[in-house]
Amino acid sequence: MNARRVSIAVVLLGLVVADGRAAPPAKVALQGGRIIPVEGEEIAQGTLLIENGKITAVGAQVEIPYDAMVVDVSGKVLLPGMISPHTWRGLDRANENLPVAPYLDVYDAIDPSSLAFEDALRDGVLAVHVIQGDSCVIGGLSRLVHPIGRTPDEMTIRPAIALKLSTSPRSGFDRMSQMAAMREAFFDLGVYLEDLAETRYEAELKKQEKQIDVPPEEARKRGRELIRDEDLDDKHANLLRLIEKRLDAWIYCGAATDVAPAIGTARENGFLERSVFVLGVDAYRAVDELKQAGRPVVLPPELVHQERDPITGELRETFVPKVIHDAGLLFALQPDPDASLAERYLTYQAARCVRRGIPREAALQAITLNPAKMLGVADRLGSLQVGKAGYVVVLSGDPLDFNTWVEQAYIDGILAYDRAKDVRLQELLGLEEKAKKAADAKTAKAEEAKKVEEEKKEGEKKEDEAKEDEGKEDEKEKDEGKEDEKKQEKQPELPQDQPSPPDGEEP
Amino acid sequence: MKDTRRVLRWFPLLAVFAIWPGSRPAVADQPQHLAFRVGKVVTMDPQNRVLNNAVVLVRNGKIEKVGPAEGTSIPKRYELIDRPDHWLVPGLVEAHNHSAGSGRDLHDYVYLTNPGLRTLEALVPESNDIKRARAGGVTTVHMIPGSGNNLSGFGTLTKLAGDNVEQMLIQSPGSLKISQAGNPERYWYGVGRTFMYYNLRQTLQKALAYHRQWERYEKDPSAEKPQFDLFWHDFRGVFQRKVIALIHTQWYQVVMSSVDMLAKKLKMRIVLGHSTFEAYQTAPLVLEQGDIYASNGPRQIHFDRRQRKIMGNAARWWQGGVRKLGVNTDAGVIPQEELPYQAAMACHFGWKPYEALRGVTRVPAETLMLENRLGSIEVGKDADLGLWTGDPIDPRSACELTVIDGRIVYDAGQQREF
């Protein structure tokens, strides 16, 4: 039941997102909640208005259109949809067995039925950057998706965000062969483009019925501008887009020693300004190089780096985000879905940052606005501002409080998740059973009370018969008794009508 | 599954036209005209007529007449087969077979995609597998290459009677076989879906480009004549939608992509060749395309770990609104003669018996685009028939007589196979 319900919800929402056939409520007003816009001041109690998928008003005083669907979120907290900046989950495997494969696209392997997306939705992660894993030299194209929809097309927020690169050796290889393959790929691209330029120049001349009139070197120079996208083969098309800065590069640096080659590769081939560095756990030690490059970084899920002095045995711990934050770099936090620990929640990662002295605003930005900026979608996602898309999470409390649950999630203004209907979550937590037991107990109690009352009533009748002649005071008492009866008779209906108040709210 | 047969993976592709010794059908000199007088005729015609106490006349390999026993006279020179307790049903049609051939020629692991290969080369007339299939009332099969590559060649539509390939053959190439995930993942050091789908799409787009060239030339003969290329030519039928593409596809993501890439974007007429596991959840996507057939099997059940529930695949597809639905054996994964048993299994897990019988007769005939010739007992169609002691879906029923093109090719009265 549970998975079916969720998948039906996914299917329905997918329909809506895909082509707007079944129009969602055009206007939704989330009224009375505490709003954390991430950009701008918090609003203690305010309203967020979404019209046709876009945020049109945020504030303490918002005029709600008469035709908006009003949702009371008083006591709740509104946060922009969180963004998972870097994951291969949702694919069948992290990498192909191919060192250089820039012609691949995660589009082909995204599985909309994957639990990874269902869990993302449940955790308030409303945008997922699906990208190939770290075991490659040059991997395929990545894609930003939201976790609802029946097909990758329906899920897509933005296709072709970046190519995955790695300067850390892929599994089974070493750093020398890794960088040799990297150099070769870009050298090969250069040779290919020169040949293609010459061919193109000749073809243009042929069209004008002219003979080639310049030495090859000049022909290559002139032909370079004549290369059209359709002239390129698959192997080189995306690499050309990369060096022409029409694509981003997300470069994995598993260790500090991999940072300089990554920056070097990006600089030499002209795409440093479109690079994002994905750091392994000790790569923070190259913070000076990273600071100099001034590009955004994605932090490893494990935020604490431990090393033991081999002689003294002394343990030294470094909190990675603090180092990066102090260097003034734009950074995003990653969740670790494999961890049984709390690292799987972005909110927990942000809370740890606060504990270690990073300002709350910066910590919240690291799970919302910063990844949006890195992905080039900050105009649509990452904060609750007028003009952005309606990706909103309704939380039961403060986002960094461990007791907080995602109550609802809106994607493009459509209700995509509702915890009250999340049967799977209830089952996982045993809440359904708990609620049923509580309801049964209530019913039993009420029935018992009713029985007692009936017995009492019969008793009273007998007494009445015995004391028929007595005065008005007794009658008063009797009336009061009747009122009690009414109250108690009503009680048993309650559990039938509202069988299971979502009991997660109980402490 | 079928890859258990890939032991001799480098065995050269041989054209095997050997005739099994002593396997000449004992039917060569039969009378051409047969008359069946039976208790029940399940016609599987568009009106879904079921006739009790009826007569079916067969003449020159075709069905000549279908009518009530009373009032239909049986002409002279017709051999009367009078079985008032028996059922006459259309010959069973298998949409997914690997066992009509030599077995060892199931695959050639040349590349990840292999245009140019045809199962026709591996067909073995009158093999023991074929004889046993006939004993199970199966008269036509779709023999396809295995699923070890993303594109493993072209399949063959064949009747299960005939001393040589020519006599048996209905159509070759009868289909294009594509495998999207699962078995092909074992190719080389292992490949994933990003590469497999990319590679498959590339191959098909090259084939499509070749087809478009020829199309342009045919419309405008003054244009440059494209060079004939054996490697790509068989694909033309696929893009003209005259030849089906049978897809080895299962699980949600894979079936979703079959529907999206092959049916929706490349406009191929596809058959979902396994459609098992939780693939039935793609029903809305399948229905949007309109003409996709699902041939379910060999697995008939799926244990859904999320819901901790056993799902009958066929029943779930049916529940999802998919009506172009049949079952298959994937023979020899499940022996070809057990086709009706697959239908029985589907019913055991929630499907409907009459629909299941349709799912091994008329529906697979439509699936293979042979509904004008096969799949039902109607005047003018091929006389491919099974005479059963009862409902073929009932495992207690036995096939007594199998007729292909008007000739008796199996008679339990002479020697019962099972």
PDB file of N, CA and C in Angstrom, chain A residues 1-4 7 11 15 21 92-93 96-98 103-115 118 132 150-153 234, chain B residues 185 189-198 201-202 252-253 256-257 260-261 264-265 278 281 284-285 288 304 306-307 309 311 316 319:
ATOM      1  N   MET A   1       0.835  -1.207   0.000  1.00  0.00           N
ATOM      2  CA  MET A   1       0.000   0.000   0.000  1.00  0.00           C
ATOM      3  C   MET A   1       0.869   1.256   0.000  1.00  0.00           C
ATOM      4  N   ASN A   2       1.810   1.255   0.955  1.00  0.00           N
ATOM      5  CA  ASN A   2       2.548   2.497   1.161  1.00  0.00           C
ATOM      6  C   ASN A   2       3.272   2.941  -0.111  1.00  0.00           C
ATOM      7  N   ALA A   3       4.074   2.003  -0.652  1.00  0.00           N
ATOM      8  CA  ALA A   3       4.863   2.378  -1.827  1.00  0.00           C
ATOM      9  C   ALA A   3       3.941   2.732  -2.979  1.00  0.00           C
ATOM     10  N   ARG A   4       2.812   2.005  -3.039  1.00  0.00           N
ATOM     11  CA  ARG A   4       1.906   2.282  -4.145  1.00  0.00           C
ATOM     12  C   ARG A   4       1.356   3.690  -4.008  1.00  0.00           C
ATOM     13  N   SER A   7       3.939   6.030  -4.919  1.00  0.00           N
ATOM     14  CA  SER A   7       4.229   6.053  -6.349  1.00  0.00           C
ATOM     15  C   SER A   7       3.050   6.632  -7.118  1.00  0.00           C
ATOM     16  N   VAL A  11       3.233   9.576  -9.556  1.00  0.00           N
ATOM     17  CA  VAL A  11       2.690   9.533 -10.904  1.00  0.00           C
ATOM     18  C   VAL A  11       1.793  10.727 -11.168  1.00  0.00           C
ATOM     19  N   LEU A  15       2.442  13.855 -13.779  1.00  0.00           N
ATOM     20  CA  LEU A  15       1.537  14.312 -14.815  1.00  0.00           C
ATOM     21  C   LEU A  15       1.416  15.824 -14.800  1.00  0.00           C
ATOM     22  N   ARG A  21      -1.639  19.068 -17.720  1.00  0.00           N
ATOM     23  CA  ARG A  21      -2.977  18.633 -18.140  1.00  0.00           C
ATOM     24  C   ARG A  21      -3.965  18.732 -16.993  1.00  0.00           C
ATOM     25  N   ASP A  92      21.872   3.382 -11.899  1.00  0.00           N
ATOM     26  CA  ASP A  92      22.083   1.953 -11.650  1.00  0.00           C
ATOM     27  C   ASP A  92      23.482   1.685 -11.121  1.00  0.00           C
ATOM     28  N   ARG A  93      24.446   2.519 -11.485  1.00  0.00           N
ATOM     29  CA  ARG A  93      25.794   2.372 -10.946  1.00  0.00           C
ATOM     30  C   ARG A  93      26.469   3.741 -11.001  1.00  0.00           C
ATOM     31  N   GLU A  96      30.684   4.061 -15.311  1.00  0.00           N
ATOM     32  CA  GLU A  96      30.943   3.027 -16.298  1.00  0.00           C
ATOM     33  C   GLU A  96      32.422   2.664 -16.232  1.00  0.00           C
ATOM     34  N   ASN A  97      32.752   1.498 -16.793  1.00  0.00           N
ATOM     35  CA  ASN A  97      34.149   1.075 -16.829  1.00  0.00           C
ATOM     36  C   ASN A  97      34.892   1.756 -17.968  1.00  0.00           C
ATOM     37  N   LEU A  98      34.788   3.049 -18.056  1.00  0.00           N
ATOM     38  CA  LEU A  98      35.408   3.766 -19.153  1.00  0.00           C
ATOM     39  C   LEU A  98      36.100   4.993 -18.568  1.00  0.00           C
ATOM     40  N   TYR A 103      30.591  11.549 -23.544  1.00  0.00           N
ATOM     41  CA  TYR A 103      29.375  11.462 -24.365  1.00  0.00           C
ATOM     42  C   TYR A 103      28.209  10.853 -23.591  1.00  0.00           C
ATOM     43  N   LEU A 104      28.472  10.372 -22.382  1.00  0.00           N
ATOM     44  CA  LEU A 104      27.389   9.767 -21.603  1.00  0.00           C
ATOM     45  C   LEU A 104      26.528  10.845 -20.947  1.00  0.00           C
ATOM     46  N   ASP A 105      25.317  10.444 -20.576  1.00  0.00           N
ATOM     47  CA  ASP A 105      24.399  11.376 -19.917  1.00  0.00           C
ATOM     48  C   ASP A 105      23.645  10.592 -18.846  1.00  0.00           C
ATOM     49  N   VAL A 106      23.626  11.103 -17.633  1.00  0.00           N
ATOM     50  CA  VAL A 106      22.914  10.385 -16.568  1.00  0.00           C
ATOM     51  C   VAL A 106      21.436  10.207 -16.895  1.00  0.00           C
ATOM     52  N   TYR A 107      20.955  10.987 -17.851  1.00  0.00           N
ATOM     53  CA  TYR A 107      19.563  10.864 -18.306  1.00  0.00           C
ATOM     54  C   TYR A 107      19.187   9.405 -18.558  1.00  0.00           C
ATOM     55  N   ASP A 108      20.125   8.659 -19.153  1.00  0.00           N
ATOM     56  CA  ASP A 108      19.821   7.287 -19.551  1.00  0.00           C
ATOM     57  C   ASP A 108      19.641   6.348 -18.376  1.00  0.00           C
ATOM     58  N   ALA A 109      20.180   6.683 -17.231  1.00  0.00           N
ATOM     59  CA  ALA A 109      20.135   5.712 -16.133  1.00  0.00           C
ATOM     60  C   ALA A 109      19.331   6.197 -14.927  1.00  0.00           C
ATOM     61  N   ILE A 110      18.803   7.393 -14.987  1.00  0.00           N
ATOM     62  CA  ILE A 110      18.017   7.869 -13.834  1.00  0.00           C
ATOM     63  C   ILE A 110      16.766   7.001 -13.694  1.00  0.00           C
ATOM     64  N   ASP A 111      16.571   6.478 -12.505  1.00  0.00           N
ATOM     65  CA  ASP A 111      15.424   5.607 -12.239  1.00  0.00           C
ATOM     66  C   ASP A 111      14.410   6.351 -11.373  1.00  0.00           C
ATOM     67  N   PRO A 112      13.328   6.812 -11.978  1.00  0.00           N
ATOM     68  CA  PRO A 112      12.352   7.582 -11.196  1.00  0.00           C
ATOM     69  C   PRO A 112      11.744   6.777 -10.049  1.00  0.00           C
ATOM     70  N   SER A 113      11.795   5.437 -10.154  1.00  0.00           N
ATOM     71  CA  SER A 113      11.185   4.629  -9.101  1.00  0.00           C
ATOM     72  C   SER A 113      12.174   4.358  -7.969  1.00  0.00           C
ATOM     73  N   SER A 114      13.356   4.907  -8.053  1.00  0.00           N
ATOM     74  CA  SER A 114      14.363   4.651  -7.021  1.00  0.00           C
ATOM     75  C   SER A 114      13.944   5.240  -5.677  1.00  0.00           C
ATOM     76  N   LEU A 115      14.205   4.461  -4.641  1.00  0.00           N
ATOM     77  CA  LEU A 115      13.884   4.937  -3.293  1.00  0.00           C
ATOM     78  C   LEU A 115      14.694   6.174  -2.927  1.00  0.00           C
ATOM     79  N   GLU A 118      12.482   9.032  -3.429  1.00  0.00           N
ATOM     80  CA  GLU A 118      11.406   9.062  -2.434  1.00  0.00           C
ATOM     81  C   GLU A 118      11.949   9.583  -1.103  1.00  0.00           C
ATOM     82  N   GLN A 132      27.616  11.466 -12.243  1.00  0.00           N
ATOM     83  CA  GLN A 132      28.322  10.190 -12.125  1.00  0.00           C
ATOM     84  C   GLN A 132      29.323  10.228 -10.972  1.00  0.00           C
ATOM     85  N   ARG A 150       7.394  10.661 -13.531  1.00  0.00           N
ATOM     86  CA  ARG A 150       7.429   9.260 -13.958  1.00  0.00           C
ATOM     87  C   ARG A 150       8.634   8.955 -14.824  1.00  0.00           C
ATOM     88  N   THR A 151       9.171   9.982 -15.462  1.00  0.00           N
ATOM     89  CA  THR A 151      10.306   9.775 -16.358  1.00  0.00           C
ATOM     90  C   THR A 151      11.360  10.848 -16.062  1.00  0.00           C
ATOM     91  N   PRO A 152      12.611  10.630 -16.471  1.00  0.00           N
ATOM     92  CA  PRO A 152      13.629  11.662 -16.251  1.00  0.00           C
ATOM     93  C   PRO A 152      13.229  12.997 -16.877  1.00  0.00           C
ATOM     94  N   ASP A 153      12.524  12.955 -17.996  1.00  0.00           N
ATOM     95  CA  ASP A 153      12.078  14.209 -18.606  1.00  0.00           C
ATOM     96  C   ASP A 153      11.168  14.985 -17.671  1.00  0.00           C
ATOM     97  N   ASP A 234      30.416  12.552 -31.112  1.00  0.00           N
ATOM     98  CA  ASP A 234      29.989  12.477 -29.717  1.00  0.00           C
ATOM     99  C   ASP A 234      31.145  12.567 -28.743  1.00  0.00           C
TER     100      ASP A 234
ATOM    101  N   GLU B 185      24.644  -6.500 -19.302  1.00  0.00           N
ATOM    102  CA  GLU B 185      25.534  -5.826 -18.359  1.00  0.00           C
ATOM    103  C   GLU B 185      26.798  -6.634 -18.099  1.00  0.00           C
ATOM    104  N   TYR B 189      33.957  -5.939 -19.344  1.00  0.00           N
ATOM    105  CA  TYR B 189      34.170  -5.855 -17.902  1.00  0.00           C
ATOM    106  C   TYR B 189      32.906  -5.421 -17.160  1.00  0.00           C
ATOM    107  N   GLY B 190      31.812  -5.379 -17.867  1.00  0.00           N
ATOM    108  CA  GLY B 190      30.571  -4.924 -17.258  1.00  0.00           C
ATOM    109  C   GLY B 190      30.223  -3.532 -17.754  1.00  0.00           C
ATOM    110  N   VAL B 191      28.981  -3.362 -18.176  1.00  0.00           N
ATOM    111  CA  VAL B 191      28.543  -2.056 -18.654  1.00  0.00           C
ATOM    112  C   VAL B 191      27.279  -1.644 -17.909  1.00  0.00           C
ATOM    113  N   GLY B 192      27.103  -0.335 -17.757  1.00  0.00           N
ATOM    114  CA  GLY B 192      25.923   0.186 -17.063  1.00  0.00           C
ATOM    115  C   GLY B 192      24.938   0.776 -18.048  1.00  0.00           C
ATOM    116  N   ARG B 193      23.855   1.295 -17.491  1.00  0.00           N
ATOM    117  CA  ARG B 193      22.778   1.763 -18.367  1.00  0.00           C
ATOM    118  C   ARG B 193      23.166   3.025 -19.127  1.00  0.00           C
ATOM    119  N   THR B 194      23.969   3.905 -18.528  1.00  0.00           N
ATOM    120  CA  THR B 194      24.323   5.112 -19.281  1.00  0.00           C
ATOM    121  C   THR B 194      25.023   4.725 -20.577  1.00  0.00           C
ATOM    122  N   PHE B 195      25.949   3.781 -20.507  1.00  0.00           N
ATOM    123  CA  PHE B 195      26.663   3.417 -21.726  1.00  0.00           C
ATOM    124  C   PHE B 195      25.807   2.547 -22.644  1.00  0.00           C
ATOM    125  N   MET B 196      25.098   1.583 -22.069  1.00  0.00           N
ATOM    126  CA  MET B 196      24.297   0.684 -22.909  1.00  0.00           C
ATOM    127  C   MET B 196      23.250   1.450 -23.713  1.00  0.00           C
ATOM    128  N   TYR B 197      22.552   2.355 -23.046  1.00  0.00           N
ATOM    129  CA  TYR B 197      21.487   3.083 -23.751  1.00  0.00           C
ATOM    130  C   TYR B 197      22.087   4.027 -24.790  1.00  0.00           C
ATOM    131  N   TYR B 198      23.227   4.627 -24.421  1.00  0.00           N
ATOM    132  CA  TYR B 198      23.913   5.508 -25.375  1.00  0.00           C
ATOM    133  C   TYR B 198      24.287   4.719 -26.627  1.00  0.00           C
ATOM    134  N   ARG B 201      21.275   3.610 -28.663  1.00  0.00           N
ATOM    135  CA  ARG B 201      20.672   4.745 -29.365  1.00  0.00           C
ATOM    136  C   ARG B 201      21.519   5.114 -30.583  1.00  0.00           C
ATOM    137  N   GLN B 202      22.853   5.091 -30.408  1.00  0.00           N
ATOM    138  CA  GLN B 202      23.750   5.401 -31.516  1.00  0.00           C
ATOM    139  C   GLN B 202      23.528   4.446 -32.674  1.00  0.00           C
ATOM    140  N   TYR B 252      11.194  -1.092 -13.598  1.00  0.00           N
ATOM    141  CA  TYR B 252      10.542   0.173 -13.954  1.00  0.00           C
ATOM    142  C   TYR B 252      11.401   1.004 -14.901  1.00  0.00           C
ATOM    143  N   GLN B 253      12.650   1.248 -14.485  1.00  0.00           N
ATOM    144  CA  GLN B 253      13.482   2.200 -15.238  1.00  0.00           C
ATOM    145  C   GLN B 253      13.706   1.720 -16.667  1.00  0.00           C
ATOM    146  N   MET B 256      10.429   1.824 -18.736  1.00  0.00           N
ATOM    147  CA  MET B 256      10.186   3.249 -18.974  1.00  0.00           C
ATOM    148  C   MET B 256      11.026   3.746 -20.147  1.00  0.00           C
ATOM    149  N   SER B 257      12.301   3.330 -20.152  1.00  0.00           N
ATOM    150  CA  SER B 257      13.168   3.829 -21.209  1.00  0.00           C
ATOM    151  C   SER B 257      12.894   3.132 -22.538  1.00  0.00           C
ATOM    152  N   ASP B 260      10.062   5.104 -23.813  1.00  0.00           N
ATOM    153  CA  ASP B 260      10.432   6.474 -24.156  1.00  0.00           C
ATOM    154  C   ASP B 260      11.352   6.514 -25.380  1.00  0.00           C
ATOM    155  N   MET B 261      12.441   5.736 -25.315  1.00  0.00           N
ATOM    156  CA  MET B 261      13.447   5.826 -26.374  1.00  0.00           C
ATOM    157  C   MET B 261      12.966   5.158 -27.654  1.00  0.00           C
ATOM    158  N   LYS B 264       8.405   5.918 -28.271  1.00  0.00           N
ATOM    159  CA  LYS B 264       7.978   7.314 -28.385  1.00  0.00           C
ATOM    160  C   LYS B 264       8.892   8.104 -29.314  1.00  0.00           C
ATOM    161  N   LYS B 265      10.204   7.969 -29.099  1.00  0.00           N
ATOM    162  CA  LYS B 265      11.113   8.830 -29.861  1.00  0.00           C
ATOM    163  C   LYS B 265      11.531   8.219 -31.201  1.00  0.00           C
ATOM    164  N   GLU B 278       8.782  -4.991 -11.053  1.00  0.00           N
ATOM    165  CA  GLU B 278       7.772  -3.969 -10.800  1.00  0.00           C
ATOM    166  C   GLU B 278       7.462  -3.142 -12.046  1.00  0.00           C
ATOM    167  N   GLN B 281       4.261  -1.026 -13.120  1.00  0.00           N
ATOM    168  CA  GLN B 281       3.969   0.347 -12.705  1.00  0.00           C
ATOM    169  C   GLN B 281       4.131   1.345 -13.857  1.00  0.00           C
ATOM    170  N   PRO B 284       0.764   3.375 -17.135  1.00  0.00           N
ATOM    171  CA  PRO B 284       0.280   4.631 -17.732  1.00  0.00           C
ATOM    172  C   PRO B 284       1.137   5.102 -18.910  1.00  0.00           C
ATOM    173  N   LEU B 285       2.450   4.898 -18.811  1.00  0.00           N
ATOM    174  CA  LEU B 285       3.342   5.315 -19.905  1.00  0.00           C
ATOM    175  C   LEU B 285       3.115   4.432 -21.126  1.00  0.00           C
ATOM    176  N   GLU B 288      -0.079   5.371 -22.925  1.00  0.00           N
ATOM    177  CA  GLU B 288       0.016   6.624 -23.686  1.00  0.00           C
ATOM    178  C   GLU B 288       0.466   6.374 -25.123  1.00  0.00           C
ATOM    179  N   ASP B 304       7.344  -8.014  -4.156  1.00  0.00           N
ATOM    180  CA  ASP B 304       7.619  -6.602  -3.947  1.00  0.00           C
ATOM    181  C   ASP B 304       8.117  -6.395  -2.521  1.00  0.00           C
ATOM    182  N   ARG B 306       9.137  -3.698  -1.075  1.00  0.00           N
ATOM    183  CA  ARG B 306       8.674  -2.484  -0.407  1.00  0.00           C
ATOM    184  C   ARG B 306       7.329  -2.727   0.264  1.00  0.00           C
ATOM    185  N   GLN B 307       6.490  -3.484  -0.448  1.00  0.00           N
ATOM    186  CA  GLN B 307       5.151  -3.712   0.096  1.00  0.00           C
ATOM    187  C   GLN B 307       5.037  -5.074   0.768  1.00  0.00           C
ATOM    188  N   LYS B 309       4.782  -8.082  -0.593  1.00  0.00           N
ATOM    189  CA  LYS B 309       3.579  -8.643  -1.198  1.00  0.00           C
ATOM    190  C   LYS B 309       3.972  -9.373  -2.473  1.00  0.00           C
ATOM    191  N   MET B 311       3.126 -10.218  -6.204  1.00  0.00           N
ATOM    192  CA  MET B 311       2.336  -9.625  -7.272  1.00  0.00           C
ATOM    193  C   MET B 311       2.301 -10.580  -8.456  1.00  0.00           C
ATOM    194  N   ARG B 316      -1.353  -7.590 -12.621  1.00  0.00           N
ATOM    195  CA  ARG B 316      -1.059  -6.181 -12.328  1.00  0.00           C
ATOM    196  C   ARG B 316      -1.075  -5.331 -13.602  1.00  0.00           C
ATOM    197  N   GLN B 319      -4.637  -4.865 -14.364  1.00  0.00           N
ATOM    198  CA  GLN B 319      -5.198  -3.879 -13.430  1.00  0.00           C
ATOM    199  C   GLN B 319      -4.805  -2.465 -13.849  1.00  0.00           C
TER     200      GLN B 319
END
